[in-house]
XYZ file of C-alpha atoms in Angstrom:
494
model
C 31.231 230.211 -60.997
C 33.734 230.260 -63.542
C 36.531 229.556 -61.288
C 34.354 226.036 -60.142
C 34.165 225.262 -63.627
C 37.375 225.832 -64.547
C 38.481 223.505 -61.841
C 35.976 220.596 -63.008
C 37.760 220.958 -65.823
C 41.178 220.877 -64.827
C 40.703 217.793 -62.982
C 38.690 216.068 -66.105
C 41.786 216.572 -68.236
C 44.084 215.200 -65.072
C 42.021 212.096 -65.195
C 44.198 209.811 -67.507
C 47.143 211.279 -65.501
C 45.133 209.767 -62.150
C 44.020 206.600 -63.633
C 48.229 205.398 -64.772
C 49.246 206.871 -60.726
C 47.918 203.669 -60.195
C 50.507 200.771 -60.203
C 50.308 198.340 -63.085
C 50.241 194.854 -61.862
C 52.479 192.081 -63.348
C 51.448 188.439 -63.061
C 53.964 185.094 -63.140
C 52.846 181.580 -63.011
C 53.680 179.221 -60.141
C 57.294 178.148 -61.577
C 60.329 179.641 -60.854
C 61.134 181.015 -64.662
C 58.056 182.761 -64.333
C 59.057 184.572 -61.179
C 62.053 185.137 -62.462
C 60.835 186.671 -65.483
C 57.760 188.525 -63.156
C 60.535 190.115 -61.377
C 62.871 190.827 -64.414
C 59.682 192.922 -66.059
C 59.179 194.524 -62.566
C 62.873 196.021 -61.856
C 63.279 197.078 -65.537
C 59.718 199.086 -65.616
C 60.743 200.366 -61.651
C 64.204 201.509 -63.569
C 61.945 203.322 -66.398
C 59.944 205.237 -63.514
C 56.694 203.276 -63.635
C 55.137 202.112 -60.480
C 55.192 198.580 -61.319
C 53.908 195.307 -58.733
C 54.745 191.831 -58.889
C 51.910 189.790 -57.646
C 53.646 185.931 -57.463
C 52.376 182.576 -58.009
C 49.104 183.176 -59.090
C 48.633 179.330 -59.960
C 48.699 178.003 -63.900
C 47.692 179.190 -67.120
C 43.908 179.372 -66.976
C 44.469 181.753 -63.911
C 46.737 184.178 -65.208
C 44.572 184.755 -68.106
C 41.483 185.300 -67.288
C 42.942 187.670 -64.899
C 44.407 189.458 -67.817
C 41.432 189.351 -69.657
C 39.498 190.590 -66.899
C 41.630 192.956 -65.814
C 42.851 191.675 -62.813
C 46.708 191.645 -63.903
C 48.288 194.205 -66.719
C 50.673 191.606 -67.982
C 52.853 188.446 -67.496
C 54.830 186.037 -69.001
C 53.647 183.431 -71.273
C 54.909 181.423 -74.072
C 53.949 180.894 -77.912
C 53.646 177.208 -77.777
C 50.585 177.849 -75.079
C 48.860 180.245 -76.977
C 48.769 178.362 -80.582
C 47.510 175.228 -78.353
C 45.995 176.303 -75.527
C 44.374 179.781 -75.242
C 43.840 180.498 -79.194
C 41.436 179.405 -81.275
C 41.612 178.444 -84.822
C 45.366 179.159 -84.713
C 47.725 177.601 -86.651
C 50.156 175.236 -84.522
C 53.129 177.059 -85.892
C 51.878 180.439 -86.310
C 54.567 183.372 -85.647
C 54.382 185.978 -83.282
C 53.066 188.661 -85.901
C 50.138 186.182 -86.269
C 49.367 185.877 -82.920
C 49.550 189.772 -82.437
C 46.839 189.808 -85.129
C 44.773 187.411 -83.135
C 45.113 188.728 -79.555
C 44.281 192.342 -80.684
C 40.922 191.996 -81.378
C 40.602 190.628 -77.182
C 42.489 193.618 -76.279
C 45.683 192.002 -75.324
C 49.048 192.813 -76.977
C 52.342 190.945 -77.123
C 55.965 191.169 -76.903
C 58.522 189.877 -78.965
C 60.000 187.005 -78.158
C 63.255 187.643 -75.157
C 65.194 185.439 -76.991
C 64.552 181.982 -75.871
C 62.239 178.919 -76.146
C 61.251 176.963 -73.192
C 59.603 173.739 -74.638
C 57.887 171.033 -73.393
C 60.231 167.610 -73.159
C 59.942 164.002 -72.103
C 62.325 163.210 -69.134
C 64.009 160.060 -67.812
C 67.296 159.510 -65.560
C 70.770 158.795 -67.647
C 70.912 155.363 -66.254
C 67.323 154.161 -66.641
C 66.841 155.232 -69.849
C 70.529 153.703 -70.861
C 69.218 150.367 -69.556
C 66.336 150.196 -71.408
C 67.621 151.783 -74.648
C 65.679 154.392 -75.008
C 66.568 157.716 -76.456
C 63.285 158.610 -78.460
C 59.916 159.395 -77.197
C 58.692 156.645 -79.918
C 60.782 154.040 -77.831
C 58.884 154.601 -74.715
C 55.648 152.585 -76.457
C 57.966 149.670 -76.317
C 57.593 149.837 -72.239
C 54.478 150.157 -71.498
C 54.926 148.808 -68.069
C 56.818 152.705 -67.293
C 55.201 155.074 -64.476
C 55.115 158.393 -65.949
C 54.440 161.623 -63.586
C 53.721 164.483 -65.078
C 52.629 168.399 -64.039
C 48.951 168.410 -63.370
C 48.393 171.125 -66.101
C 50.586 168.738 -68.355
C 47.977 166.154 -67.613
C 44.912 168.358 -68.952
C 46.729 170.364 -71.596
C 45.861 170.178 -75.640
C 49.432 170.206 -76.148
C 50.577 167.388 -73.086
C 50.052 164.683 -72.645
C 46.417 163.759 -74.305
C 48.373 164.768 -77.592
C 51.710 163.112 -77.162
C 49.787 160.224 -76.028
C 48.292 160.297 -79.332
C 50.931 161.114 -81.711
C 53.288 158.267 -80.045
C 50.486 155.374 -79.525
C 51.918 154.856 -75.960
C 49.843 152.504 -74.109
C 51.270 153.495 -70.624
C 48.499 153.138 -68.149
C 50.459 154.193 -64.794
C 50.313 157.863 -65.093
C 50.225 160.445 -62.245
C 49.229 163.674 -62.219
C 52.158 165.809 -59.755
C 52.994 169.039 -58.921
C 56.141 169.830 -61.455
C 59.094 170.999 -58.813
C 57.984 167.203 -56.678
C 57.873 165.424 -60.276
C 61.796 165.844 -60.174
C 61.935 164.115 -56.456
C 59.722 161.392 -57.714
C 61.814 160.641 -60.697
C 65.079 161.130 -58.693
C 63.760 158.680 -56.297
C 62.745 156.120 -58.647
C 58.989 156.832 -57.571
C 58.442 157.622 -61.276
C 60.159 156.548 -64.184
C 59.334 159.342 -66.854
C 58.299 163.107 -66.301
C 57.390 166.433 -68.012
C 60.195 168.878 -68.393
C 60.909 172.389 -69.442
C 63.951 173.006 -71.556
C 65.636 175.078 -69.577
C 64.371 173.741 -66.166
C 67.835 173.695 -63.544
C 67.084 170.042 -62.474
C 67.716 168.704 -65.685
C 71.443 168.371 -65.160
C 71.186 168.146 -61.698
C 69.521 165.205 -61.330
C 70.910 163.610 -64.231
C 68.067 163.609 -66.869
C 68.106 162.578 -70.153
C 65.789 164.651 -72.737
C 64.340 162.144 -74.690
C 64.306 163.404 -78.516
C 60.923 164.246 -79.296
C 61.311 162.376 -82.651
C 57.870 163.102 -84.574
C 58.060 166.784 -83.737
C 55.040 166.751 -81.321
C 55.770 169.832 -79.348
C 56.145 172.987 -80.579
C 58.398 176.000 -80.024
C 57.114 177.540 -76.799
C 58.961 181.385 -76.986
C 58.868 183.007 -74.119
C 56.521 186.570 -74.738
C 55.033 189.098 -72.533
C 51.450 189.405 -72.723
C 49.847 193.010 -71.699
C 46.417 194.634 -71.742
C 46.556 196.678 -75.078
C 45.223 200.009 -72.983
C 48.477 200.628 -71.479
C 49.935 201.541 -74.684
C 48.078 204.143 -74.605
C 47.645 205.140 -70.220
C 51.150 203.500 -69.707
C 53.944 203.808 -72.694
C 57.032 203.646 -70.638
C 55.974 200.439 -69.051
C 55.285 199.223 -72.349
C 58.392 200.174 -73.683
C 60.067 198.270 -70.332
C 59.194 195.211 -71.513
C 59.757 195.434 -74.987
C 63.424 196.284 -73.966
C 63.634 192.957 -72.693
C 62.906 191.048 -76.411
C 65.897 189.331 -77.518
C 68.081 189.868 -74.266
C 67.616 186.303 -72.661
C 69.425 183.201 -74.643
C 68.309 179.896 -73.222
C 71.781 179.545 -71.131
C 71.000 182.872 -69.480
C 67.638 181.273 -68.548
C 68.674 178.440 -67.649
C 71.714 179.934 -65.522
C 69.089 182.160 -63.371
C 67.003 179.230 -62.839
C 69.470 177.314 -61.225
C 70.898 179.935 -58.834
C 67.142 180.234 -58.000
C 66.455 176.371 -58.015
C 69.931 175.268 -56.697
C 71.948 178.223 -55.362
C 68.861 179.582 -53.099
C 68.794 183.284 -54.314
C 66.246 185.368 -54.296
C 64.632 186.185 -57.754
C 64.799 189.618 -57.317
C 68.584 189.407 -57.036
C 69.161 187.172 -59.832
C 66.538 190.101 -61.873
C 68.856 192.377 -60.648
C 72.186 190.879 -61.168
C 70.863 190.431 -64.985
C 69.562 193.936 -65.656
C 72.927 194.611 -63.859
C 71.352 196.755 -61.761
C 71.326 196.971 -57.433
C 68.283 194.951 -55.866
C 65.238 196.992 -54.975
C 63.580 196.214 -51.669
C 63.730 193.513 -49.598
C 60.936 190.980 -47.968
C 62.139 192.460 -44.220
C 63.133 189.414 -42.364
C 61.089 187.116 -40.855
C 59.086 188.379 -38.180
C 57.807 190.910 -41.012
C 57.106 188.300 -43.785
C 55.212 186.587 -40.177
C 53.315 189.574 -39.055
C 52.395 189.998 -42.734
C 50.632 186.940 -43.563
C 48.862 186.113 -40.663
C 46.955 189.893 -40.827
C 46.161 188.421 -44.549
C 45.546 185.108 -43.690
C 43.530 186.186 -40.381
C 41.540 188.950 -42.690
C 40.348 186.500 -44.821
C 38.963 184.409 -42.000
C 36.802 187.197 -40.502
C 35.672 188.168 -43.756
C 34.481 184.672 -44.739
C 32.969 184.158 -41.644
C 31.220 187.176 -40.798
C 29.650 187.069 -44.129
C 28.977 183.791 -43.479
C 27.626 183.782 -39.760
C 25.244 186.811 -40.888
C 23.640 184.592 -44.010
C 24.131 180.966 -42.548
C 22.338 181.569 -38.990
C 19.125 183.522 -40.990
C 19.096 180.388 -43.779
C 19.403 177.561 -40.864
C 16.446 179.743 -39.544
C 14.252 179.876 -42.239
C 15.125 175.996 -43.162
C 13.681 174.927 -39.724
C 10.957 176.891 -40.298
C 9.661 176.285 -43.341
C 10.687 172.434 -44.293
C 10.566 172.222 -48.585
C 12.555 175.746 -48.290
C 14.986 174.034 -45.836
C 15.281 171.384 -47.972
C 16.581 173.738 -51.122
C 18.842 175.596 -48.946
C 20.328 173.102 -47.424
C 20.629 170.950 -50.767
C 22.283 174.500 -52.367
C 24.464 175.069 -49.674
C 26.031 170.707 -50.272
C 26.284 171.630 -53.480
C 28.600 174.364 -52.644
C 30.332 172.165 -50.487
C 31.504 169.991 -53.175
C 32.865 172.490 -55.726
C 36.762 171.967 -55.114
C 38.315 174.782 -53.374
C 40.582 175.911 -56.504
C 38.390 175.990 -59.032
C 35.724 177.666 -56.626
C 38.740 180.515 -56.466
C 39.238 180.167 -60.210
C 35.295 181.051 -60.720
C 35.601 184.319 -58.319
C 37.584 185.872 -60.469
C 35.412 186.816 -63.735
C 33.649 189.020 -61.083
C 35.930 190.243 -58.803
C 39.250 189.967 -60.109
C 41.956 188.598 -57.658
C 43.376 189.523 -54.371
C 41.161 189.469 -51.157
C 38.025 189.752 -51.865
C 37.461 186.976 -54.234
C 38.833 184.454 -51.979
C 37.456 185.777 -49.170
C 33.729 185.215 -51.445
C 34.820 181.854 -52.043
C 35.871 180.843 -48.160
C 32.416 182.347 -47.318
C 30.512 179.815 -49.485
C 32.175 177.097 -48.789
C 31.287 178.463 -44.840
C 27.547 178.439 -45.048
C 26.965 175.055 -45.022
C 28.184 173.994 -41.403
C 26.256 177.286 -40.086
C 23.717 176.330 -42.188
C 22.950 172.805 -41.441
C 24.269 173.118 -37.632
C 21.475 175.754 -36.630
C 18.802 173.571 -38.730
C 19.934 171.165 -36.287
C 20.043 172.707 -33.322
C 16.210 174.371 -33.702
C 14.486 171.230 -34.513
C 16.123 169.063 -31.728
C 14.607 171.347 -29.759
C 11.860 169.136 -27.951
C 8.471 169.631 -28.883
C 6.681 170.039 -24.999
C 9.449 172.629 -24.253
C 8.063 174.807 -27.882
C 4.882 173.999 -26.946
C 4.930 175.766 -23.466
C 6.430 179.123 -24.861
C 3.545 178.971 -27.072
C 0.671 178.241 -24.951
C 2.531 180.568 -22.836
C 1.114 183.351 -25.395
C 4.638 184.567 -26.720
C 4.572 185.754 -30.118
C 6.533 183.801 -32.054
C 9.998 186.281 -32.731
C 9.977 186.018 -29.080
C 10.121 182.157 -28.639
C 12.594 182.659 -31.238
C 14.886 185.097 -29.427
C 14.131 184.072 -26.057
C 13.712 180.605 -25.983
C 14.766 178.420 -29.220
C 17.814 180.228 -30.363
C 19.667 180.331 -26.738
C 19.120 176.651 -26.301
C 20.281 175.943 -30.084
C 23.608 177.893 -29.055
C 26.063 175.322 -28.657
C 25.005 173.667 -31.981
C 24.957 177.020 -33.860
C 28.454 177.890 -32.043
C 29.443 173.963 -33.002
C 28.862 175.046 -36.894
C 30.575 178.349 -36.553
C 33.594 177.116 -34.988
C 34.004 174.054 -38.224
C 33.739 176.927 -40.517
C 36.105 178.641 -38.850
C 38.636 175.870 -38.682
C 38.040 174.525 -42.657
C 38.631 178.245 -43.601
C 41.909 178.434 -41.893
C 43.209 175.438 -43.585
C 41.186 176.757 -47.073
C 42.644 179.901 -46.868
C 46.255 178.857 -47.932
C 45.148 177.942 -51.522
C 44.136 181.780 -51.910
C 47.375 182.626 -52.552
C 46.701 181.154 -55.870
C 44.906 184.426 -56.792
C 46.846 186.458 -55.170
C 45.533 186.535 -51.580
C 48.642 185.967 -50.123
C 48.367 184.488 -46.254
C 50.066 181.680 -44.961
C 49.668 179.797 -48.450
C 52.388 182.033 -50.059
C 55.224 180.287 -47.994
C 53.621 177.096 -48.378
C 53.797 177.635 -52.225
C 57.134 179.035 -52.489
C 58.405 176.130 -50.399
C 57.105 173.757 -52.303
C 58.389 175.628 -55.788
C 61.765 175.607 -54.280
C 61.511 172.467 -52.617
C 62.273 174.418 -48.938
C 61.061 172.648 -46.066
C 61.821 175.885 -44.399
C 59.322 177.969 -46.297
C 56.919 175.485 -46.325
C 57.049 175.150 -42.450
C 57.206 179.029 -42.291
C 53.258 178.726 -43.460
C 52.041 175.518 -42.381
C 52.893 175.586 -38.531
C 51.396 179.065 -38.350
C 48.186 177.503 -39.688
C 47.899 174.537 -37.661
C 48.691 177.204 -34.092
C 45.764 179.530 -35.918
C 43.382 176.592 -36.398
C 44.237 175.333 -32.929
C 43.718 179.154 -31.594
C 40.626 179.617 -33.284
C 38.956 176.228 -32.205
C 39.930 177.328 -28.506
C 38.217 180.777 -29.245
C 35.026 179.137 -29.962
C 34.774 177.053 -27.016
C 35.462 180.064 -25.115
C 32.582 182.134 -26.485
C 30.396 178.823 -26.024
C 30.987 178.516 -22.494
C 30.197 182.088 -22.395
C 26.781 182.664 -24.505
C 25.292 179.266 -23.465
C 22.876 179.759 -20.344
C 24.094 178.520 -17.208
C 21.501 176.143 -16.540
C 21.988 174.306 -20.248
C 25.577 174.178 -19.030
C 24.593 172.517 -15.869
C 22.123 170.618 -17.515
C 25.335 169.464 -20.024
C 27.970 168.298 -17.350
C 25.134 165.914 -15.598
């Protein structure tokens, strides 16, 4: 007895030692500084001993943190300029990093200081555009209001974009696009666009021969580049703590800007450029491409079956019970639209409040946005059914789960298969924006692609969902041929 007891005991006073075996998770924003930065926190805390995991591209600012806040991540990069604007309240606009540490402590989060550079916003046009029209200033560009601005969709929306600078300036501009910020640069290049958003230390600036318009009433403010961390792992995780406070002050805005480019421009990986900084030899490698191949498709192909199963085993009972029972068909089917119309990232954004990020949340979300095809395609099916054929099973004296079983569901088959198989096919196409929240699937190569502006990358994802969409709509009309009776098939081809 004692013995048991003092082994309950012993592994009690192991359980903070069990809970930090677990890795710590490190965030980065879908930008290559971010990455860059993601990776430089992940080699320095691997070189400290801590089991540290780099989970990439987990979309804009909103997502990373409420994933922090939830738990999802343990830290990532951010930057000062977001948090007095965007994720703070009743902070002042050029409040100081002890400030802000004063602030954040109270939501459990901690933060770094600064590494050593600020990455602010800017106002972007090419050398020889804005030379022709004179403008150096952002206060010149309400002169032209006839200009085509394109700027990052979360520059569109922010507190701190372009709402405020639209404001501060009076421009009057009234051809603005909302664009992904790697394509902005194309757009601008090709004379798509005539203004853009920039970061300071973004590669493309002297590559594609940008002028950084002077931001003349001081509208933006200095965004320095932080770590932000859950505040437990001070206490369950020191040394990773003390990792990333070893990287304050070591990155000057050339050294930022340097990595970008050889990222951006030279095509290196981000873990060697990390590694090449920390001066240290890379760790790991992403093992070629049939491995990166065989990888995402068991990802991308796990969160199809999850999504559907779950679907197929609510969607067939609701379609059911909504030809059944026509005022509750009427809900469920309205419910299910509803669903339907939620777009697909901030459905993912939603998930992850309650289940954090990874699979399972964007397998949830894939599965609502399944239901209503199964939903509405078995509804169908049952009450096309003609009324003399229902009829006969019933005077026929079968009760009614046998009808049901017997009778109505095999001849609703290929509608109910019909629904099934569109699920199937929207999810494989939906499933590439999971890697948003860390899903992975074939949307990571899509999204790295498009960060890097890699037509390789991005075909490394796409083609392998367009053959799995193609694959799984053959599937389907294999398993329809098979479960519909043979004499609705004859009945079909006459």
């Amino acid at each position: 007895m004692k013995r048991a007891l003092l082994t309950v005991l012993t592994v009690l006073a192991m359980l903070p030692a069990l809970a930090w075996a677990a890795p710590v998770h490190i965030g980065s924003k879908q930008f290559t500084e971010s990455v860059i930065l993601g990776e430089l926190a992940r080699l320095n805390a691997q070189q400290a001993g801590v089991d540290a995991r780099h989970q990439r591209e987990l979309g804009g600012t909103s997502i990373l943190w409420s994933a922090l806040q939830h738990g999802a991540i343990d830290a990532y990069p951010e930057y000062t300029g977001t948090l007095t604007h965007e994720l703070l309240r009743d902070v002042a606009p050029d409040a100081d990093i002890p400030a802000l540490r004063e602030k954040l402590k109270p939501l459990g989060i901690g933060i770094t200081d600064t590494l050593g550079f600020s990455d602010t916003y800017a106002i972007g046009m090419q050398e020889n555009r804005a030379a022709q029209l004179h403008i150096s200033r952002i206060s010149d560009l309400a002169m032209h209001p006839e200009l085509r601005f394109g700027f990052s969709n979360e520059f569109m929306d922010r507190t701190d974009g372009w709402p405020g600078v639209r404001q501060r300036y009076g421009l009057a501009q009234t051809q603005v696009r909302g664009l992904d910020h790697t394509l902005s640069y194309r757009a601008v290049a090709s004379g798509a666009v005539d203004a853009i958003d920039l970061y300071s230390t973004d590669a493309e600036i002297p590559y594609y021969h940008l002028r950084t318009l002077n931001d003349d009433r001081h509208y933006f403010p200095r965004y320095e580049a932080v770590f932000l961390y859950r505040l437990e792992l001070e206490q369950s995780a020191p040394a990773f703590i003390a990792a990333l406070r070893k990287l304050g002050g070591r990155i000057d805005v050339s050294s930022m800007q340097r990595m970008n480019a050889e990222v951006k421009l030279g095509g290196m990986k981000e873990s060697d450029v990390a590694a090449r900084f920390l001066s240290i030899s890379p760790v790991g490698g992403d093992g070629g491409f049939w491995q990166r191949l065989w990888q995402r498709t068991a990802e991308h192909v796990t969160l199809v079956a999850l999504s559907l199963g779950m679907a197929v085993l609510l969607g067939i009972p609701l379609g059911i019970l909504s030809a059944r029972w026509k005022r509750a068909g009427q809900l469920v089917i309205g419910v299910t639209g509803i669903l339907q119309t939620v777009p697909s990232l901030a459905m993912f954004v939603f998930m992850i409040p309650l289940l954090g990020i990874g699979t399972w949340p964007a397998a949830a979300a894939l599965f609502l946005y399944s239901l209503l095809p199964i939903v509405r395609n078995t509804h169908a099916g049952l009450i096309d059914i003609p009324l003399e054929l229902r009829e006969s099973a019933a005077a026929l004296g079968l009760p009614g789960s046998v009808r049901l079983r017997r009778v109505e569901l095999p001849m609703a088959t290929r509608s109910i298969l019909a629904g099934i198989k569109t699920a199937a096919v929207i999810n494989v196409g939906t499933a590439t924006l999971a890697a948003l929240i860390g899903a992975g699937g074939y949307g990571q190569p899509i999204l790295t692609g498009i960060r890097l502006d890699n037509i390789g990358l991005i075909l490394e994802g796409a083609v392998p969902a367009a053959v799995l969409a193609l694959l799984v709509q053959g599937l389907f009309e294999g398993v329809e041929r098979w479960l519909t009776p043979r004499g609705l098939r004859l009945e079909a081809r006459q």
